[in-house]
Coordinates of C-alpha atoms and ligand atoms in Angstrom, one line a residue:
M81 CA 239.1 -17.4 112.6
T82 CA 239.3 -20.6 110.6
T83 CA 241.9 -19.2 108.3
M84 CA 244.2 -17.9 111.1
N85 CA 246.8 -20.5 110.5
A86 CA 246.7 -20.5 106.7
K87 CA 250.1 -19.8 105.1
I88 CA 250.7 -17.6 102.1
S89 CA 254.1 -16.9 100.5
V90 CA 254.7 -13.8 98.4
I91 CA 257.7 -14.1 96.1
G92 CA 259.3 -10.7 95.4
A93 CA 259.4 -8.1 98.2
G94 CA 259.3 -5.1 95.9
N95 CA 256.4 -2.6 95.5
V96 CA 253.7 -5.1 94.6
G97 CA 254.9 -8.0 96.8
A98 CA 255.3 -6.0 100.0
E99 CA 251.9 -4.4 99.5
V100 CA 250.2 -7.8 98.9
A101 CA 251.9 -9.0 102.1
R102 CA 250.7 -6.0 104.0
R103 CA 247.1 -6.4 102.9
I104 CA 247.1 -10.1 103.7
V105 CA 248.4 -9.7 107.3
E106 CA 246.3 -6.6 108.0
K107 CA 243.2 -8.6 107.1
E108 CA 244.5 -11.6 109.1
L109 CA 243.9 -13.8 106.1
A110 CA 247.0 -15.8 106.8
D111 CA 250.6 -15.8 108.0
V112 CA 252.9 -14.6 105.3
V113 CA 256.4 -15.5 104.2
L114 CA 258.0 -12.8 102.0
V115 CA 260.8 -14.0 99.8
D116 CA 263.2 -12.0 97.7
I117 CA 266.7 -12.6 96.3
I118 CA 268.0 -9.3 97.7
E119 CA 269.4 -9.9 101.1
G120 CA 267.8 -7.9 103.9
I121 CA 264.9 -6.5 102.0
P122 CA 262.3 -9.1 102.8
Q123 CA 263.6 -9.5 106.3
G124 CA 263.5 -5.7 107.0
K125 CA 260.1 -5.2 105.4
A126 CA 258.5 -8.2 107.2
L127 CA 259.9 -7.1 110.6
D128 CA 258.5 -3.6 110.0
M129 CA 255.1 -5.0 109.1
L130 CA 255.1 -7.3 112.2
Q131 CA 255.7 -4.2 114.3
A132 CA 252.7 -2.5 112.8
G133 CA 250.5 -5.4 114.2
P134 CA 250.3 -4.0 117.8
I135 CA 249.1 -0.7 116.4
V136 CA 246.7 -1.8 113.7
G137 CA 245.6 -4.8 115.8
Y138 CA 246.5 -7.9 113.8
N139 CA 248.1 -11.1 115.0
S140 CA 249.2 -12.5 111.7
I141 CA 252.9 -13.5 111.6
I142 CA 255.0 -12.2 108.8
T143 CA 258.6 -13.3 108.1
G144 CA 261.1 -12.3 105.4
T145 CA 263.7 -14.6 103.9
N146 CA 266.0 -15.3 101.0
D147 CA 265.5 -19.0 101.4
F148 CA 262.8 -20.7 99.3
A149 CA 262.7 -23.7 101.7
E150 CA 260.6 -21.5 104.0
I151 CA 257.6 -21.4 101.6
K152 CA 256.9 -25.1 102.6
D153 CA 253.2 -25.8 103.2
S154 CA 251.9 -22.6 101.7
Q155 CA 248.3 -22.8 100.4
V156 CA 249.0 -20.0 97.9
V157 CA 252.2 -18.6 96.5
V158 CA 251.9 -15.2 94.9
V159 CA 254.6 -14.5 92.3
T160 CA 255.5 -10.8 92.0
A161 CA 259.2 -11.4 91.3
G162 CA 260.5 -9.7 88.2
L163 CA 261.2 -6.3 86.7
A164 CA 258.6 -3.6 86.7
R165 CA 258.0 -1.5 83.7
K166 CA 260.0 1.7 83.2
P167 CA 258.6 4.6 81.1
G168 CA 258.6 3.8 77.4
M169 CA 259.0 0.1 78.1
S170 CA 256.1 -2.1 77.0
R171 CA 255.0 -5.1 79.0
D172 CA 256.5 -7.2 76.2
D173 CA 259.9 -5.7 76.6
L174 CA 260.0 -7.5 79.9
L175 CA 259.3 -10.9 78.4
Q176 CA 262.7 -12.5 78.3
K177 CA 264.0 -11.1 81.6
N178 CA 260.9 -12.0 83.6
A179 CA 260.6 -15.4 81.9
A180 CA 264.0 -16.3 83.4
I181 CA 263.0 -15.0 86.8
V182 CA 259.6 -16.7 86.8
T183 CA 261.2 -20.0 85.7
S184 CA 263.6 -20.1 88.6
V185 CA 260.9 -19.0 91.1
V186 CA 258.4 -21.7 89.9
E187 CA 261.1 -24.4 90.0
N188 CA 261.5 -23.5 93.7
I189 CA 257.7 -23.5 94.3
K190 CA 257.5 -27.0 92.7
K191 CA 260.3 -28.2 94.9
Y192 CA 259.2 -26.6 98.2
A193 CA 255.4 -26.0 98.0
P194 CA 254.3 -28.7 95.5
D195 CA 250.7 -28.6 96.8
S196 CA 250.2 -24.9 96.5
I197 CA 248.1 -22.8 94.2
I198 CA 250.2 -20.3 92.2
L199 CA 248.9 -16.8 91.6
T200 CA 251.1 -14.9 89.2
V201 CA 251.4 -11.1 89.0
T202 CA 254.6 -10.7 87.1
N203 CA 254.2 -9.3 83.5
P204 CA 253.6 -10.0 80.7
L205 CA 250.9 -11.6 82.8
D206 CA 249.2 -14.1 80.6
T207 CA 252.5 -15.5 79.2
M208 CA 254.1 -15.6 82.7
T209 CA 251.1 -17.6 83.9
Y210 CA 251.4 -20.0 81.0
L211 CA 255.1 -20.4 81.8
A212 CA 254.3 -21.0 85.5
W213 CA 251.9 -23.8 84.4
K214 CA 254.5 -25.3 82.1
V215 CA 257.4 -25.2 84.5
S216 CA 255.4 -26.4 87.5
G217 CA 253.6 -29.2 85.8
F218 CA 250.6 -28.5 88.2
A219 CA 247.1 -29.1 87.1
P220 CA 245.9 -25.9 85.2
N221 CA 243.3 -25.0 87.8
R222 CA 246.1 -24.5 90.4
I223 CA 247.7 -21.7 88.4
L224 CA 246.0 -18.4 87.8
G225 CA 247.0 -14.9 87.1
M226 CA 245.9 -11.6 88.5
A227 CA 245.2 -8.8 86.1
P228 CA 241.7 -8.7 84.6
L229 CA 240.5 -7.8 88.1
L230 CA 242.9 -4.9 88.1
D231 CA 241.9 -3.8 84.6
L232 CA 238.2 -3.9 85.4
A233 CA 238.8 -2.0 88.7
R234 CA 240.5 0.7 86.6
M235 CA 237.6 0.8 84.3
S236 CA 235.1 1.1 87.2
A237 CA 237.2 3.9 88.7
F238 CA 237.0 5.9 85.4
I239 CA 233.3 5.3 85.0
A240 CA 232.7 6.4 88.6
M241 CA 234.7 9.6 87.9
E242 CA 232.8 10.3 84.7
L243 CA 229.3 9.8 86.3
N244 CA 230.2 11.1 89.8
V245 CA 228.8 8.0 91.4
P246 CA 230.3 5.7 94.1
V247 CA 232.7 3.2 92.6
T248 CA 231.0 0.4 94.5
E249 CA 227.9 1.0 92.2
V250 CA 229.9 0.2 89.1
K251 CA 230.4 -3.3 87.8
S252 CA 232.8 -3.6 84.9
M253 CA 234.2 -6.4 82.9
V254 CA 237.5 -6.7 81.2
L255 CA 238.7 -9.9 79.5
G256 CA 241.5 -10.9 77.2
T257 CA 245.2 -10.2 77.7
H258 CA 246.6 -7.7 80.2
G259 CA 248.2 -5.5 77.6
D260 CA 247.4 -3.4 74.6
L261 CA 244.9 -5.9 73.3
M262 CA 242.9 -6.2 76.5
V263 CA 239.2 -6.5 76.0
P264 CA 237.0 -4.1 78.0
V265 CA 233.4 -5.4 77.7
P266 CA 231.0 -2.4 77.9
S267 CA 228.1 -4.7 77.1
Q268 CA 228.5 -6.3 80.5
T269 CA 229.3 -3.1 82.4
T270 CA 226.6 -1.5 84.6
V271 CA 226.1 1.2 87.1
S272 CA 223.5 0.4 89.8
G273 CA 222.4 -2.4 87.5
K274 CA 221.9 -0.1 84.4
P275 CA 223.9 -0.7 81.3
I276 CA 226.5 2.0 80.8
S277 CA 225.3 2.5 77.2
E278 CA 222.2 4.1 78.7
L279 CA 224.2 6.5 80.9
I280 CA 227.3 7.5 78.9
S281 CA 227.7 8.5 75.2
K282 CA 229.4 6.0 72.9
D283 CA 232.2 8.6 72.4
K284 CA 232.9 8.8 76.1
I285 CA 232.7 5.0 76.6
D286 CA 235.3 4.7 73.9
K287 CA 237.6 7.2 75.7
I288 CA 237.1 5.2 79.0
V289 CA 237.9 2.0 77.2
D290 CA 241.1 3.5 75.8
R291 CA 242.2 4.9 79.2
T292 CA 241.5 1.5 80.7
R293 CA 243.8 -0.1 78.1
D294 CA 246.5 2.4 78.9
G295 CA 245.8 2.3 82.6
G296 CA 249.2 0.8 83.5
A297 CA 251.2 3.1 81.2
E298 CA 249.4 6.2 82.6
I299 CA 250.7 5.3 86.1
V300 CA 254.2 4.4 84.9
G301 CA 254.2 7.8 83.2
Y302 CA 253.6 9.5 86.5
L303 CA 255.8 7.4 88.7
K304 CA 258.7 7.2 86.3
T305 CA 260.7 4.9 88.5
G306 CA 258.3 2.0 88.7
S307 CA 254.8 0.8 87.9
A308 CA 251.5 0.6 89.8
Y309 CA 251.2 -1.3 93.0
Y310 CA 248.3 -0.2 95.2
A311 CA 245.5 -1.4 92.9
P312 CA 247.5 -4.5 91.7
S313 CA 248.2 -5.6 95.2
A314 CA 244.5 -5.0 96.1
A315 CA 243.5 -7.3 93.3
A316 CA 246.0 -10.0 94.2
A317 CA 245.0 -10.0 97.9
Y318 CA 241.3 -10.2 96.9
M319 CA 242.0 -13.3 94.9
V320 CA 244.1 -14.8 97.7
E321 CA 241.1 -14.3 100.0
A322 CA 238.7 -15.9 97.5
I323 CA 240.9 -19.0 97.4
L324 CA 241.5 -19.2 101.2
K325 CA 237.8 -18.7 102.0
D326 CA 236.7 -21.0 99.2
K327 CA 234.4 -18.2 98.1
K328 CA 233.6 -19.6 94.7
E329 CA 233.1 -16.1 93.5
I330 CA 233.2 -15.2 89.8
I331 CA 236.3 -13.1 89.3
S332 CA 237.9 -12.3 86.0
A333 CA 241.4 -13.8 86.0
S334 CA 244.0 -15.2 83.7
V335 CA 242.9 -18.8 83.5
Y336 CA 243.6 -21.8 81.3
A337 CA 241.2 -22.0 78.5
N338 CA 240.3 -25.5 77.3
G339 CA 237.7 -24.8 74.6
E340 CA 235.7 -22.1 76.4
Y341 CA 235.0 -19.1 74.2
G342 CA 236.6 -21.1 71.4
L343 CA 240.0 -20.7 73.0
K344 CA 242.4 -23.5 73.8
N345 CA 245.8 -24.2 75.3
L346 CA 246.5 -20.7 76.7
Y347 CA 246.1 -18.6 79.8
I348 CA 243.9 -15.6 79.1
G349 CA 241.6 -13.3 81.0
L350 CA 238.1 -14.8 81.4
P351 CA 235.5 -14.8 84.2
A352 CA 236.0 -17.8 86.4
K353 CA 234.8 -19.2 89.7
I354 CA 237.6 -19.0 92.2
G355 CA 237.7 -21.1 95.3
E356 CA 239.9 -23.4 97.4
K357 CA 240.9 -25.5 94.4
G358 CA 242.0 -22.3 92.5
V359 CA 240.0 -22.1 89.3
E360 CA 236.8 -24.1 89.7
N361 CA 235.4 -23.4 86.3
I362 CA 235.3 -20.8 83.5
V363 CA 232.0 -19.0 83.2
E364 CA 230.7 -18.3 79.6
I365 CA 228.9 -15.1 79.2
K366 CA 227.3 -13.6 76.1
L367 CA 229.6 -11.3 74.2
T368 CA 228.9 -9.1 71.2
I369 CA 230.5 -10.0 67.9
E370 CA 233.1 -7.2 68.2
E371 CA 234.0 -8.3 71.8
K372 CA 234.4 -11.9 70.5
R373 CA 236.6 -10.7 67.7
A374 CA 238.7 -8.7 70.1
L375 CA 239.1 -11.7 72.4
Q376 CA 240.4 -13.8 69.5
K377 CA 242.9 -11.0 68.7
S378 CA 244.0 -10.9 72.3
A379 CA 244.5 -14.6 72.2
E380 CA 246.7 -14.3 69.1
A381 CA 248.9 -11.8 70.8
I382 CA 249.3 -14.1 73.8
R383 CA 250.1 -17.1 71.7
E384 CA 252.8 -15.1 69.9
N385 CA 254.4 -14.1 73.2
N386 CA 254.1 -17.7 74.5
G387 CA 255.8 -18.9 71.4
K388 CA 258.8 -16.6 72.1
I389 CA 259.6 -18.4 75.4
I390 CA 258.2 -21.9 75.1
Q391 CA 258.7 -24.1 72.1
Ligands
APR56 N1 263.4 -14.5 93.3 C1 262.8 -13.6 94.2 N2 262.7 -12.3 94.0 C2 263.2 -11.8 92.9 C3 263.8 -12.6 91.9 C4 263.9 -14.0 92.1 N3 264.5 -14.8 91.3 N4 264.2 -11.8 90.9 C5 263.8 -10.5 91.2 N5 263.2 -10.5 92.4 C6 262.6 -9.4 93.2 C7 263.4 -8.1 93.1 O1 264.6 -8.2 93.9 C8 262.5 -7.1 93.6 O2 262.5 -6.9 95.0 O3 261.4 -9.0 92.7 C9 261.1 -7.7 93.2 C10 260.3 -6.9 92.2 O4 260.0 -5.7 92.8 P1 259.8 -4.3 92.1 O5 261.1 -4.1 91.2 O6 259.5 -3.2 93.1 O7 258.6 -4.5 91.0 P2 257.1 -4.4 91.4 O8 256.6 -3.0 91.1 O9 256.8 -5.1 92.6 O10 256.5 -5.3 90.2 C11 256.7 -6.7 90.1 O11 254.6 -7.2 89.1 O12 253.0 -5.8 88.4 C12 254.1 -6.6 88.0 O13 254.9 -5.5 86.0 C13 255.2 -5.8 87.4 O14 256.4 -7.7 86.6 C14 256.3 -6.7 87.6 C15 256.0 -7.3 88.9

């Protein structure tokens, strides 16, 4: 019960934000402050979740507000504020609009929760994480982005479906940017410890890799009015837990590269040790030549986006 009085703020009380908040209070990871600019939405959703406590059996306190001052003393602030993708819209279409939102949100975090760790969820993810770092002026280890964990979860789900095995037996790896140039890493992907290349034909692996890359768009195509939130919120809550419990677990995340994998001065999806300090260190694993090349391409795409919003 050591984490009972931890405090987490979730900015954006939309689909992803509300679901992140629900997962955190249901697991009693922390008390939660849910913030949105729309009046009434965070208050209403928070009160509704508080009233689920007596039934589900959790004691965490959740409050909703439009006032950023209430995020004071948060250990972690999860940023989900922004527009979600609509059908036909690429993550990059969101760039300018979400950059303005994330800038104003991070200015508030800097002002009211200057000691927090920022976990970004807003897309385009790697660029929004870079922007959060720039605007906050925080040390790079205190800013990280959720997305590679979501991408690899999607890949694991597709592999489990293909082989008809429990998803928990599948360990996938996806690096690079959260977007069209993400880098699924089949060479590091296993089922019950066996490399997938021994279990699935090259053809089928390629199809799974493509479906993973388009994983977000596939869901947008079905939902039509919004984008995915169950798996994204699960990934964000998992990362919050790793930080609060100082797990030092290796989790793929959008992290600040400072020479690792030959990459510098950008946020990009890499395996990293996550604990109470945020990103403890980036873990270098062996990649094939193609995977390394794909990672470089991914980095170029991120840099191009970064250049559009930050001079
Ligand atoms: N401060 C606080 N909240 C804001 C702000 C702001 N400046 N600007 C917008 N919001 C809120 C909106 O009012 C809305 O309630 O952010 C919320 C976003 O919720 P949704 O539209 O439901 O979007 P969601 O599906 O939650 O996705 C949010 O996460 O996965 C990414 O691509 C997705 O960038 C998108 C983000």
